[in-house]
Each structure stands twice: as C-alpha cells, then as structure tokens.
Short mmCIF file of C-alpha atoms and ligand atoms in Angstrom, two decimals:
data_model
loop_
_atom_site.label_atom_id
_atom_site.label_comp_id
_atom_site.label_asym_id
_atom_site.label_seq_id
_atom_site.Cartn_x
_atom_site.Cartn_y
_atom_site.Cartn_z
CA UNK A 1 111.30 125.21 92.38
CA UNK A 2 110.97 124.31 96.07
CA UNK A 3 109.44 121.01 97.17
CA UNK A 4 105.85 121.11 98.49
CA UNK A 5 107.49 120.71 101.91
CA UNK A 6 111.01 119.83 102.99
CA UNK A 7 111.85 116.16 103.69
CA UNK A 8 114.64 114.75 105.81
CA UNK A 9 117.04 113.03 103.40
CA UNK A 10 119.68 112.17 106.00
CA UNK A 11 120.93 108.59 106.06
CA UNK A 12 119.69 108.43 109.65
CA UNK A 13 116.07 109.50 108.99
CA UNK A 14 113.31 107.29 110.34
CA UNK A 15 110.05 106.69 108.48
CA UNK A 16 106.52 105.83 109.49
CA UNK A 17 106.01 103.63 106.47
CA UNK A 18 103.35 101.90 104.41
CA UNK A 19 104.43 99.84 101.40
CA UNK A 20 102.04 99.43 98.47
CA UNK A 21 103.19 96.46 96.41
CA UNK A 22 102.45 93.78 93.77
CA UNK A 23 104.82 90.93 94.69
CA UNK A 24 106.62 90.09 92.40
CA UNK A 25 110.15 88.70 92.83
CA UNK A 26 111.89 92.05 93.38
CA UNK A 27 108.98 93.28 95.55
CA UNK A 28 109.54 90.38 97.96
CA UNK A 29 113.23 91.29 98.22
CA UNK A 30 112.29 94.94 98.83
CA UNK A 31 109.85 93.84 101.57
CA UNK A 32 112.32 91.52 103.34
CA UNK A 33 114.91 94.32 103.19
CA UNK A 34 112.47 96.83 104.73
CA UNK A 35 111.30 94.45 107.46
CA UNK A 36 114.95 93.95 108.46
CA UNK A 37 115.25 97.61 109.49
CA UNK A 38 112.55 98.09 112.15
CA UNK A 39 114.55 100.75 114.01
CA UNK A 40 114.49 103.01 110.94
CA UNK A 41 111.40 101.89 109.02
CA UNK A 42 108.30 101.74 111.22
CA UNK A 43 106.26 99.58 108.89
CA UNK A 44 102.54 100.03 109.62
CA UNK A 45 101.07 97.83 106.90
CA UNK A 46 101.42 96.47 103.40
CA UNK A 47 98.76 97.26 100.82
CA UNK A 48 98.59 95.10 97.72
CA UNK A 49 97.54 95.74 94.17
CA UNK A 50 97.14 93.67 91.01
CA UNK A 51 100.24 94.07 88.86
CA UNK A 52 102.89 91.46 88.29
CA UNK A 53 100.15 88.86 88.83
CA UNK A 54 96.51 88.93 89.95
CA UNK A 55 95.59 90.43 93.30
CA UNK A 56 95.00 87.15 95.16
CA UNK A 57 98.55 86.09 94.31
CA UNK A 58 100.24 89.43 95.06
CA UNK A 59 98.38 89.47 98.41
CA UNK A 60 99.50 85.94 99.24
CA UNK A 61 103.09 86.72 98.26
CA UNK A 62 103.09 89.84 100.45
CA UNK A 63 101.96 87.71 103.41
CA UNK A 64 104.67 85.17 102.58
CA UNK A 65 107.27 87.96 102.72
CA UNK A 66 105.99 88.87 106.21
CA UNK A 67 106.19 85.23 107.30
CA UNK A 68 109.73 84.83 105.90
CA UNK A 69 110.82 88.03 107.68
CA UNK A 70 109.36 86.77 110.97
CA UNK A 71 106.82 89.64 110.91
CA UNK A 72 103.40 87.98 110.48
CA UNK A 73 102.08 90.74 112.75
CA UNK A 74 102.30 93.30 109.91
CA UNK A 75 98.80 93.68 108.44
CA UNK A 76 98.39 93.10 104.71
CA UNK A 77 95.38 94.79 103.11
CA UNK A 78 94.30 93.72 99.62
CA UNK A 79 93.50 96.60 97.28
CA UNK A 80 92.62 97.22 93.65
CA UNK A 81 91.76 94.20 91.54
CA UNK A 82 92.38 96.05 88.30
CA UNK A 83 93.69 99.34 86.92
CA UNK A 84 91.52 102.48 86.82
CA UNK A 85 90.68 102.41 83.11
CA UNK A 86 92.95 100.28 80.98
CA UNK A 87 92.77 96.54 80.32
CA UNK A 88 94.70 94.67 83.04
CA UNK A 89 98.17 93.43 82.13
CA UNK A 90 100.43 91.15 84.14
CA UNK A 91 104.09 90.15 84.08
CA UNK A 92 103.86 86.42 84.79
CA UNK A 93 106.32 85.89 81.95
CA UNK A 94 108.98 87.54 84.15
CA UNK A 95 107.81 86.69 87.68
CA UNK A 96 106.29 83.25 87.01
CA UNK A 97 102.68 82.13 87.16
CA UNK A 98 102.61 82.52 90.97
CA UNK A 99 104.43 85.87 90.87
CA UNK A 100 107.61 84.52 92.44
CA UNK A 101 110.52 82.85 90.71
CA UNK A 102 112.93 80.38 92.29
CA UNK A 103 111.04 79.62 95.53
CA UNK A 104 108.05 77.48 96.47
CA UNK A 105 104.92 79.40 97.36
CA UNK A 106 102.23 78.20 99.76
CA UNK A 107 99.38 79.67 101.81
CA UNK A 108 100.94 81.62 104.71
CA UNK A 109 99.63 81.17 108.27
CA UNK A 110 98.50 84.79 108.75
CA UNK A 111 95.30 85.78 106.90
CA UNK A 112 94.74 89.06 105.10
CA UNK A 113 93.74 92.02 107.26
CA UNK A 114 90.04 92.81 107.07
CA UNK A 115 88.97 95.66 104.82
CA UNK A 116 90.05 97.14 101.50
CA UNK A 117 93.52 98.70 101.12
CA UNK A 118 92.00 101.96 99.85
CA UNK A 119 89.81 102.25 102.95
CA UNK A 120 92.83 101.51 105.12
CA UNK A 121 94.87 104.24 103.39
CA UNK A 122 92.09 106.78 103.82
CA UNK A 123 91.53 105.90 107.48
CA UNK A 124 95.21 105.73 108.38
CA UNK A 125 96.24 108.93 106.57
CA UNK A 126 93.32 110.87 108.04
CA UNK A 127 94.32 109.79 111.54
CA UNK A 128 98.05 110.45 110.98
CA UNK A 129 99.79 113.66 112.05
CA UNK A 130 100.37 116.11 109.22
CA UNK A 131 103.24 115.19 106.81
CA UNK A 132 104.10 112.08 108.80
CA UNK A 133 103.66 108.99 106.60
CA UNK A 134 106.02 107.80 103.87
CA UNK A 135 104.27 105.71 101.25
CA UNK A 136 106.59 103.48 99.23
CA UNK A 137 105.01 102.23 96.03
CA UNK A 138 106.41 99.19 94.25
CA UNK A 139 103.66 98.44 91.74
CA UNK A 140 100.97 100.21 89.72
CA UNK A 141 99.72 103.22 91.68
CA UNK A 142 96.03 102.34 91.54
CA UNK A 143 95.39 102.18 95.30
CA UNK A 144 96.67 105.68 96.06
CA UNK A 145 94.91 107.14 93.00
CA UNK A 146 91.61 105.68 94.25
CA UNK A 147 92.23 106.90 97.80
CA UNK A 148 93.02 110.44 96.60
CA UNK A 149 89.93 110.47 94.43
CA UNK A 150 87.75 109.38 97.34
CA UNK A 151 89.41 111.58 99.95
CA UNK A 152 91.71 114.31 98.56
CA UNK A 153 92.34 115.56 102.14
CA UNK A 154 94.45 112.47 102.94
CA UNK A 155 97.46 114.06 101.20
CA UNK A 156 97.83 116.06 104.40
CA UNK A 157 99.03 112.97 106.26
CA UNK A 158 101.72 112.16 103.70
CA UNK A 159 105.33 113.09 104.24
CA UNK A 160 106.50 111.77 100.86
CA UNK A 161 106.01 109.16 98.15
CA UNK A 162 108.92 107.00 97.03
CA UNK A 163 108.12 105.05 93.88
CA UNK A 164 109.78 102.48 91.69
CA UNK A 165 108.39 103.85 88.46
CA UNK A 166 109.25 105.19 85.07
CA UNK A 167 112.06 105.26 82.54
CA UNK A 168 113.79 107.98 80.56
CA UNK A 169 117.46 107.52 79.61
CA UNK A 170 117.12 103.73 79.78
CA UNK A 171 114.01 103.34 77.63
CA UNK A 172 111.12 101.16 78.73
CA UNK A 173 110.88 97.50 79.71
CA UNK A 174 107.33 96.71 78.62
CA UNK A 175 107.25 98.91 75.50
CA UNK A 176 110.16 100.87 74.01
CA UNK A 177 109.01 103.90 76.02
CA UNK A 178 107.19 102.62 79.12
CA UNK A 179 108.17 100.99 82.40
CA UNK A 180 105.83 98.26 83.70
CA UNK A 181 104.41 99.92 86.85
CA UNK A 182 103.37 103.05 84.94
CA UNK A 183 102.23 101.19 81.83
CA UNK A 184 100.05 98.90 83.97
CA UNK A 185 98.03 101.94 85.14
CA UNK A 186 99.09 105.24 83.53
CA UNK A 187 95.89 106.98 84.63
CA UNK A 188 96.69 106.18 88.26
CA UNK A 189 100.27 107.40 87.88
CA UNK A 190 98.98 110.61 86.33
CA UNK A 191 96.47 111.13 89.14
CA UNK A 192 99.14 110.62 91.79
CA UNK A 193 101.44 113.15 90.11
CA UNK A 194 98.69 115.71 89.66
CA UNK A 195 96.75 115.24 92.88
CA UNK A 196 99.01 114.27 95.74
CA UNK A 197 100.85 117.58 96.06
CA UNK A 198 103.52 115.95 98.23
CA UNK A 199 107.24 115.38 97.59
CA UNK A 200 107.70 112.49 95.14
CA UNK A 201 110.89 110.54 94.51
CA UNK A 202 110.95 108.16 91.54
CA UNK A 203 113.48 105.38 91.09
CA UNK A 204 113.13 104.58 87.38
CA UNK A 205 114.81 101.99 85.18
CA UNK A 206 117.53 104.63 84.63
CA UNK A 207 118.91 103.72 88.05
CA UNK A 208 117.62 100.17 88.57
CA UNK A 209 119.39 99.00 85.40
CA UNK A 210 122.67 100.28 86.87
CA UNK A 211 122.38 98.27 90.09
CA UNK A 212 122.90 94.72 88.90
CA UNK A 213 123.47 91.33 90.46
CA UNK A 214 126.67 89.37 89.94
CA UNK A 215 127.52 85.79 90.90
CA UNK A 216 129.61 87.15 93.79
CA UNK A 217 126.80 89.40 95.05
CA UNK A 218 124.28 86.55 95.04
CA UNK A 219 126.83 84.16 96.59
CA UNK A 220 127.33 86.58 99.51
CA UNK A 221 123.60 86.59 100.17
CA UNK A 222 123.47 82.79 100.09
CA UNK A 223 126.52 82.52 102.33
CA UNK A 224 124.67 84.36 105.11
CA UNK A 225 123.35 80.91 105.99
CA UNK A 226 119.89 82.09 107.12
CA UNK A 227 116.56 81.29 105.45
CA UNK A 228 116.08 84.85 104.16
CA UNK A 229 119.52 84.87 102.50
CA UNK A 230 118.70 81.59 100.74
CA UNK A 231 115.30 82.93 99.63
CA UNK A 232 116.77 86.13 98.20
CA UNK A 233 119.57 84.22 96.46
CA UNK A 234 117.11 81.66 95.03
CA UNK A 235 114.82 84.41 93.76
CA UNK A 236 117.70 86.27 92.13
CA UNK A 237 119.23 83.12 90.62
CA UNK A 238 115.94 82.48 88.84
CA UNK A 239 115.00 86.09 88.06
CA UNK A 240 118.30 87.63 86.94
CA UNK A 241 119.25 85.45 83.92
CA UNK A 242 116.11 86.27 81.92
CA UNK A 243 116.67 90.03 82.43
CA UNK A 244 120.36 89.66 81.54
CA UNK A 245 119.46 87.85 78.35
CA UNK A 246 116.72 90.26 77.31
CA UNK A 247 118.75 93.44 77.91
CA UNK A 248 122.20 91.99 77.27
CA UNK A 249 123.29 93.17 80.70
CA UNK A 250 126.03 91.64 82.88
CA UNK A 251 123.62 91.17 85.83
CA UNK A 252 119.96 91.44 86.76
CA UNK A 253 118.23 94.45 88.36
CA UNK A 254 116.48 94.28 91.75
CA UNK A 255 114.17 97.20 90.88
CA UNK A 256 111.88 97.57 93.90
CA UNK A 257 114.62 96.94 96.45
CA UNK A 258 116.22 100.24 95.39
CA UNK A 259 113.25 101.96 97.04
CA UNK A 260 114.11 100.35 100.40
CA UNK A 261 117.76 101.26 99.94
CA UNK A 262 116.79 104.85 99.14
CA UNK A 263 114.74 105.07 102.36
CA UNK A 264 117.64 103.74 104.41
CA UNK A 265 120.59 105.41 102.71
CA UNK A 266 119.60 108.15 100.25
CA UNK A 267 123.25 109.17 99.87
CA UNK A 268 123.76 106.03 97.75
CA UNK A 269 121.69 107.70 95.01
CA UNK A 270 121.97 110.71 92.72
CA UNK A 271 119.19 112.56 90.98
CA UNK A 272 117.60 115.93 90.55
CA UNK A 273 114.24 117.58 90.82
CA UNK A 274 112.65 117.81 87.39
CA UNK A 275 109.27 118.12 85.70
CA UNK A 276 107.68 114.78 84.83
CA UNK A 277 104.43 114.07 83.02
CA UNK A 278 102.73 110.77 82.28
CA UNK A 279 101.57 110.00 78.76
CA UNK A 280 98.17 108.33 79.16
CA UNK A 281 97.05 108.70 75.53
CA UNK A 282 96.72 105.60 73.37
CA UNK A 283 99.74 105.18 71.14
CA UNK A 284 103.42 104.32 71.23
CA UNK A 285 104.01 106.63 74.18
CA UNK A 286 101.26 105.09 76.35
CA UNK A 287 102.59 104.80 79.89
CA UNK A 288 105.76 106.80 79.26
CA UNK A 289 107.19 109.06 81.96
CA UNK A 290 108.12 112.16 79.97
CA UNK A 291 111.02 113.40 82.08
CA UNK A 292 112.24 116.94 81.35
CA UNK A 293 115.80 116.31 82.58
CA UNK A 294 117.21 119.44 80.91
CA UNK A 295 114.36 121.72 81.94
CA UNK A 296 113.43 122.51 78.32
CA UNK A 297 109.77 123.04 79.16
CA UNK A 298 110.48 125.45 82.04
CA UNK A 299 107.68 123.83 84.04
CA UNK A 300 107.80 123.41 87.80
CA UNK A 301 109.73 120.41 89.10
CA UNK A 302 107.39 117.80 90.59
CA UNK A 303 109.63 114.76 90.98
CA UNK A 304 113.01 113.95 92.49
CA UNK A 305 114.17 111.75 89.60
CA UNK A 306 116.92 109.32 90.58
CA UNK A 307 119.26 108.65 87.68
CA UNK A 308 122.26 106.97 89.30
CA UNK A 309 123.22 104.86 92.30
CA UNK A 310 126.12 103.11 94.01
CA UNK A 311 125.65 99.46 93.03
CA UNK A 312 128.14 97.94 95.47
CA UNK A 313 126.82 100.18 98.25
CA UNK A 314 123.32 98.89 97.48
CA UNK A 315 124.34 95.21 97.69
CA UNK A 316 126.35 95.82 100.87
CA UNK A 317 123.31 97.43 102.50
CA UNK A 318 120.92 94.73 101.26
CA UNK A 319 123.20 91.92 102.44
CA UNK A 320 123.79 93.48 105.86
CA UNK A 321 120.03 93.76 106.37
CA UNK A 322 119.06 90.31 105.05
CA UNK A 323 121.63 88.93 107.53
CA UNK A 324 119.41 90.14 110.39
CA UNK A 325 116.41 88.04 109.36
CA UNK A 326 115.54 84.46 110.34
C1 LIG B 401 108.74 96.96 87.98
O1 LIG B 401 107.80 96.13 87.32
C2 LIG B 401 107.60 94.95 88.04
O2 LIG B 401 107.62 93.83 87.19
C3 LIG B 401 108.66 94.90 89.11
O3 LIG B 401 108.16 94.30 90.28
C4 LIG B 401 108.99 96.35 89.33
O4 LIG B 401 108.14 96.93 90.28
C5 LIG B 401 109.95 97.11 87.09
O5 LIG B 401 109.58 97.71 85.90
CA1 LIG B 402 106.74 95.58 91.77
#
C-alpha cells in the first residue's frame, strides 16, 4: 500500500518543524536535541498539551527547554487542558510533581506566545505550502485532533507526522496493553489516524525500550562540560533508575528523544508500514495500539511502525548535538 504521499527519508533531509509536547523529562531531552540542529530542523514553534503533568507545568517546562537551549525566541503556544473525552491522567509518579526529574525548575524569562496552540496550528498549516510541515508529537495527540476537527483542510499543509506513541511487541507501560501517550487520549489518537490522511511514523515502546541509557552513556553527556550536557545527565540520572527497576531493564529509555533522532537520522531505525488501529473502547484494551505486524487483517497500511533502532548510534547522535548547546 503506497503512502498518502512520498516523504524524504534521507539522513540529510531538512524539516520545517513544529513539536507538540507535554514536558516531561524525556520531552525536554527531545527538545534540547532538536534545538541543537537548526540547520536541519527549522523549528517554528512548540505547542504544549496536558499529559505528563498539567498544562501550566508542561508549558513552563517547554519554555525552560527553550531557555536552556539558548532559543527563547521559539514561540511556545499552550494547547489542550484536558483530553477529548476521557478523565485526565498524569504521570507525575514518573516525571515528578513539576514534570521534570533531577533538575530545578523555575519561571523562565520568555512568556508564552499569545493564543491557543490549536488556533496556531490551524493558522500556520493553512498558510504553509502543501505537504511542507513535519509535526512531531511527543505527548497525547489532543491538539492535532482538535485542529483537524475544527479545520480538516489543514492536513494539506502537513508533510508527515512523527509520533512517540503506542506499544505492540513490548506491551504497555501504563496498562498491560497501552502506552501512556495513547492511553491519555485514545480518542485523539484515533482521530489523528483516521482523519489526517498524511504519512505517519510511530516510535512505540517496541523501539524506545531497546535504546537504553548506561552509566557510560550518561557520563559522556556529563563530560561535555556544558550546561545542557549537565541538564540531560541530571535528568537521566533521576529518571532512568525507576524505569530500570519497574521493567527490570539494564538502562532507562529516552522515549521522546527517539523522535528527534528519527528526524535527523532515520537510517538508525528499522520498521515497516503496517495497519494500526486504536482501541478506544472501555476495557482492558483501552488505549492499545492494535498493530497488525503480520498483515493478518489485510487492511491498508497507515503507519510506518518503528520496531528497532541502533542504540549506540542514538546516543552518539544525541551527545554530538547536546555538545553544541550552551
Ligand atoms: C511517553 O509517555 C510519557 O510519560 C513520556 O514523556 C513519553 O512521551 C512514553 O510512554
Ligand atoms: Ca512526552
């Protein structure tokens, strides 16, 4: 089944980029990583959503990431306060009460951009050339679902969606079947899959649980000697042990940062185009990404599902980019 339109997956591709995010420890690392590659990732704005913690905190943490990257000029638009239909859930047990482990948070100098993230997405995508904007999504997909509902024509401006979302071979991290970003708003994830009609790449737990920290990998980040290296190392030192303990893994995942790595060097990853559906019915499967890896259903492929990645290649790329920051 061909993609809705072809996308450039060369390791040299450039992106006009918006990142939708719910920072979140791993979100902040993904954002610093992306802001360290301005020649490849033309970051237009960040849009924030409630997810790991409440919206006011995810919006503040997104602005902190801009400040720490030396990019306070990047506008941050606050978006959805809550999921489309379900009761809000948060992950403060993993990311801490402020949504960031291991580092002190404070009010950044730059204020939020004026206006709602959904209005920004509609305005920006309507004004954009056809198939030109990559939207990376690192949290629940509420903002894009609302924007598509309000203005279905905006899909025209999208080149592709790259999401940290879902779980199949790995099993879930918030229920036995569901990954947090989808579980936090399954109706939004379903709407994005059904309504966007653009190429979608998902980086699920299947790959993020294969790209794990080690003491040596964190030490290399700290040894960079810059503020960003210390921030990333401090976040990971606090965030990784709890994941290692819970999943009995030798290191911690850096989920959302795999999205940035995929944008910069897709050849680090392996996957295939498959049919994926979201279970949004109440029950044990609520929030599950039902991923038809073997094509049993013979339904059209709608997602480029990433199942594997080069862990050392990821940390080399992350470290080389964090080295460029203040
Ligand atoms: C995802 O959930 C959040 O807690 C992380 O930031 C990541 O986006 C992993 O399931
Ligand atoms: Ca996230």
